[in-house]
Coordinates of C-alpha atoms in Angstrom, one line a residue:
M1 CA -0.4 -0.2 0.2
K2 CA 1.5 3.2 -1.3
L3 CA 1.5 6.4 1.3
E4 CA 1.6 9.6 -0.6
Y5 CA -1.7 10.3 -1.9
T6 CA -3.3 12.6 -3.9
K7 CA -6.8 13.9 -3.5
E8 CA -7.9 12.0 -6.0
E9 CA -5.7 9.1 -6.1
L10 CA -7.2 8.4 -2.4
S11 CA -10.9 8.5 -3.7
L12 CA -10.3 5.7 -5.7
Q13 CA -7.6 3.8 -3.6
A14 CA -10.9 4.3 -0.7
A15 CA -13.1 2.8 -3.2
A16 CA -11.6 0.1 -3.9
L17 CA -10.4 -0.7 -0.4
E18 CA -14.8 -0.5 0.5
Q19 CA -14.8 -4.3 -1.9
L20 CA -12.9 -5.5 0.6
F21 CA -13.9 -4.7 4.1
D22 CA -16.7 -3.4 5.6
A23 CA -16.2 0.6 5.9
V24 CA -13.3 2.7 5.2
H25 CA -12.5 5.6 7.5
I26 CA -10.2 8.9 6.5
V27 CA -9.1 11.1 9.4
D28 CA -7.5 13.6 11.1
P29 CA -6.1 12.5 13.6
Y30 CA -5.6 15.8 15.8
R31 CA -8.9 17.3 14.8
G32 CA -10.4 13.5 16.0
V33 CA -13.0 13.7 12.8
R34 CA -13.7 11.8 9.6
L35 CA -12.8 13.3 6.4
D36 CA -14.8 12.8 3.4
P37 CA -12.1 10.7 0.7
A38 CA -12.9 13.1 -2.4
T39 CA -12.2 16.7 -0.5
L40 CA -10.2 16.7 3.0
E41 CA -13.7 17.9 4.2
P42 CA -14.1 17.5 7.8
Q43 CA -17.8 15.6 9.0
E44 CA -18.6 13.6 12.1
E45 CA -15.9 13.3 15.7
S46 CA -14.2 10.0 15.0
A47 CA -12.3 7.5 17.8
P48 CA -8.8 8.2 19.0
V49 CA -6.4 7.1 16.7
P50 CA -4.3 3.8 18.5
P51 CA -0.9 4.5 19.5
M52 CA 1.0 2.6 15.8
D53 CA 4.3 1.3 15.2
E54 CA 7.6 2.8 13.3
A55 CA 6.0 1.8 9.8
G56 CA 2.3 3.8 11.1
R57 CA 0.0 0.8 11.3
G58 CA -2.1 0.0 14.4
L59 CA -4.1 -3.4 15.0
Q60 CA -7.2 -2.9 17.5
L61 CA -10.1 -4.6 18.0
V62 CA -13.3 -2.7 19.1
R63 CA -16.6 -3.6 19.9
H64 CA -19.3 -1.5 18.2
G65 CA -23.3 -2.4 19.5
G66 CA -21.7 -6.1 20.2
Q67 CA -20.1 -6.9 16.8
E68 CA -16.5 -7.4 17.4
T69 CA -14.3 -5.6 14.4
M70 CA -10.3 -5.7 13.8
Q71 CA -9.5 -2.3 12.8
I72 CA -6.6 -1.8 11.0
S73 CA -5.3 2.0 11.3
Q74 CA -2.1 3.1 8.0
G75 CA -1.0 6.6 8.6
I76 CA -0.6 8.3 4.9
R77 CA -0.1 11.8 3.4
V78 CA -2.5 13.4 1.0
D79 CA -1.0 16.5 -0.9
G80 CA 0.9 16.6 1.9
R81 CA -1.4 17.3 4.9
P82 CA -0.4 13.8 7.8
C83 CA -3.9 11.3 8.3
V84 CA -4.9 7.9 9.0
L85 CA -6.7 5.8 6.9
V86 CA -9.4 2.9 8.7
L87 CA -9.7 0.2 7.0
C88 CA -12.7 -2.4 9.6
H89 CA -13.9 -5.8 9.0
A90 CA -16.3 -7.1 11.4
M91 CA -14.8 -10.8 13.1
P92 CA -17.1 -13.8 11.3
H93 CA -19.4 -15.2 12.7
D94 CA -21.3 -18.4 12.7
S95 CA -24.9 -18.8 13.2
R96 CA -24.4 -23.0 12.6
V97 CA -22.3 -23.4 15.5
T98 CA -23.3 -24.5 18.6
V99 CA -23.7 -22.5 22.1
G100 CA -20.9 -23.7 23.6
A101 CA -18.3 -23.5 20.8
K102 CA -19.8 -20.0 20.4
N103 CA -19.5 -19.1 23.8
S104 CA -15.8 -20.9 23.8
Y105 CA -14.8 -18.2 20.9
D106 CA -17.1 -15.1 22.3
R107 CA -14.6 -16.3 25.9
A108 CA -11.5 -16.5 23.3
L109 CA -11.9 -12.8 22.6
A110 CA -13.2 -11.5 25.5
Q111 CA -9.7 -12.5 26.7
Y112 CA -7.9 -10.9 23.7
R113 CA -9.6 -7.6 24.3
E114 CA -8.5 -7.3 27.7
D115 CA -5.2 -8.8 27.4
I116 CA -4.0 -6.5 24.7
R117 CA -4.9 -3.6 27.5
R118 CA -2.9 -4.8 29.6
D119 CA 0.8 -4.0 30.3
Y120 CA 2.9 -7.7 29.2
V121 CA 5.0 -6.9 32.6
T122 CA 3.5 -5.9 35.3
G123 CA -0.1 -7.1 34.2
V124 CA -1.8 -3.0 35.0
Y125 CA -3.3 -1.6 32.7
N126 CA -0.6 -0.4 29.4
S127 CA -0.7 2.7 27.5
R128 CA -2.8 1.9 25.1
F129 CA -5.7 1.6 27.0
I130 CA -5.0 4.9 29.3
H131 CA -5.1 7.0 26.3
E132 CA -7.3 5.3 23.8
E133 CA -9.5 4.1 25.9
Y134 CA -10.0 5.6 29.5
R135 CA -8.8 8.7 28.1
S136 CA -12.4 9.4 26.5
Y137 CA -14.4 8.7 29.4
A138 CA -12.7 10.5 31.5
E139 CA -12.8 13.4 28.8
K140 CA -16.4 13.0 29.1
Q141 CA -16.7 12.9 33.0
A142 CA -14.6 16.8 32.9
A143 CA -17.1 17.8 30.6
C144 CA -19.4 17.3 33.0
G145 CA -17.8 19.3 36.3
V146 CA -16.5 15.7 38.0
P147 CA -13.3 16.5 39.5
V148 CA -10.4 14.5 37.4
G149 CA -6.9 14.3 37.9
A150 CA -3.6 12.6 37.4
V151 CA -0.6 10.9 39.7
M152 CA 2.4 10.2 37.9
L153 CA 4.7 7.7 40.1
R154 CA 8.3 6.9 39.1
V155 CA 10.1 4.0 40.3
N156 CA 13.3 5.2 40.7
E157 CA 15.9 1.9 40.8
Y158 CA 14.3 0.9 37.5
W159 CA 17.3 2.2 35.5
D160 CA 19.9 2.2 37.5
L161 CA 18.7 -1.5 37.3
L162 CA 18.2 -2.2 33.9
N163 CA 22.2 -0.8 33.2
G164 CA 23.5 -2.2 36.0
E165 CA 22.1 -5.8 37.4
S166 CA 19.9 -7.2 34.4
L167 CA 16.8 -6.6 32.7
E168 CA 15.1 -9.2 35.0
A169 CA 15.6 -7.6 37.8
A170 CA 14.6 -4.1 36.3
E171 CA 11.5 -5.6 35.8
C172 CA 10.9 -7.8 39.2
C173 CA 10.7 -4.9 40.8
L174 CA 8.1 -2.9 38.9
N175 CA 6.2 -5.8 39.4
S176 CA 6.5 -5.4 43.0
A177 CA 5.8 -1.5 43.3
A178 CA 3.2 -2.6 40.3
G179 CA 1.1 -4.8 43.1
I180 CA 1.6 -2.3 45.6
L181 CA 0.3 0.4 43.5
Q182 CA -2.4 -1.5 42.6
L183 CA -3.5 -2.3 45.8
A184 CA -3.7 1.9 46.4
V185 CA -5.5 3.0 43.4
G186 CA -7.9 -0.6 43.7
T187 CA -10.3 -2.1 40.9
D188 CA -13.0 0.5 40.2
Q189 CA -12.3 1.8 36.6
D190 CA -15.2 4.3 37.1
H191 CA -13.6 5.3 40.0
A192 CA -9.5 5.1 39.2
V193 CA -7.1 3.2 37.1
L194 CA -3.7 2.3 37.0
A195 CA -1.2 1.6 33.4
R196 CA 2.2 1.5 32.8
L197 CA 3.4 4.8 30.4
E198 CA 6.9 3.6 29.5
D199 CA 10.0 2.2 31.6
G200 CA 9.7 2.6 34.7
L201 CA 7.1 5.6 34.5
F202 CA 3.1 5.2 35.6
V203 CA 0.2 6.8 36.0
A204 CA -2.9 6.6 37.7
V205 CA -6.0 9.0 36.8
T206 CA -8.7 9.2 39.2
V207 CA -12.6 10.1 39.1
G208 CA -14.6 11.6 40.8
M209 CA -11.8 12.6 43.5
P210 CA -8.9 14.6 43.7
G211 CA -5.5 13.7 42.2
S212 CA -4.1 15.0 45.5
R213 CA -6.0 13.4 47.8
L214 CA -5.0 9.6 45.5
A215 CA -1.6 10.0 45.3
E216 CA -2.0 10.9 49.5
S217 CA -3.1 7.2 49.7
I218 CA -0.8 5.6 47.6
N219 CA 2.1 7.6 49.7
K220 CA 0.5 6.0 52.7
A221 CA 0.0 2.4 50.9
L222 CA 3.7 2.9 50.4
D223 CA 5.3 3.7 53.6
G224 CA 3.4 0.6 55.2
A225 CA 4.2 -1.4 52.6
R226 CA 7.4 -4.2 52.2
R227 CA 8.8 -2.2 48.9
V228 CA 11.6 -5.6 48.4
F229 CA 11.8 -7.1 45.0
S230 CA 14.7 -9.5 44.3
I231 CA 18.1 -9.5 42.4
S232 CA 18.8 -12.5 42.0
L233 CA 18.9 -15.5 43.5
S234 CA 20.4 -14.4 46.6
R235 CA 20.3 -11.2 46.5
R236 CA 17.3 -9.1 47.4
G237 CA 16.6 -4.8 47.0
T238 CA 14.6 -2.5 47.5
F239 CA 13.2 0.3 45.6
T240 CA 11.5 3.9 46.0
V241 CA 8.4 5.5 44.1
S242 CA 8.5 9.2 43.4
V243 CA 4.6 10.5 43.8
A244 CA 3.3 14.2 42.0
S245 CA 0.1 14.7 41.2
A246 CA -2.5 18.0 38.5
E247 CA -5.3 17.9 38.1
W248 CA -7.7 18.4 35.0
A249 CA -9.6 21.9 36.7
E250 CA -5.8 23.1 36.7
T251 CA -4.8 22.7 32.7
S252 CA -8.3 21.8 31.1
S253 CA -6.9 19.6 28.9
W254 CA -5.7 15.4 29.3
E255 CA -2.1 16.2 27.9
M256 CA -1.7 19.3 30.0
M257 CA -2.5 17.8 33.1
L258 CA -0.5 14.5 32.2
S259 CA 2.4 16.3 31.7
L260 CA 2.1 18.5 34.8
A261 CA 2.4 16.0 36.6
Q262 CA 5.7 14.5 34.8
Q263 CA 6.6 18.3 35.9
R264 CA 6.3 18.1 39.1
L265 CA 8.0 14.9 40.0

């Protein structure tokens, strides 16, 4: 697939792809709107664009009206303008299968959907989930006047362990920290979630109470916990966590709220 188009080429490409996929959309990733393939004029609001790899490609399993849909996103340029080409294909449904087989298929899809939300090291939510799914929920709540806050959390020993010991030791440290942080944040997703952003950095987003209050709870949990992890079979280490918070009311923007909390670390 080519990545550079004129408007005319894009219109022809979209028409051809519509013969293969259930839906084809052109999205402006900055304004969050769908574009008319022929004119690039904005149409209705679009869902957030998922994080994409080095090739500008993303893959996502979404659910619309009870139907599982595989969504492929590809970054392109149209007359020099950055856009995202989104291809949607409904997952197959066979009405002839038994109830047991259908239930098994549904469970497998549900597990897959949950797995791609999770950080593979610590098991907490990953950056994709927090930016794609939870962001939309938090922004809607903030627009209704509900307090929304972010608590940025840095495991201070991560890089020293990674560079001076081993990847296994660094990940063991992250796992120990994530367990304590998850208990402090809780599992009520409507009110707070914990996610690993990158390397030794986590974020907890709270809905319904200030981030500063959640930061206090996390600090208390850390103070009362045994912050020990294994460096090797015979060696143990301890870790510390830096905590800083920011409120939606201070910035009125998702990106600015997270950026402010990180600046305060």
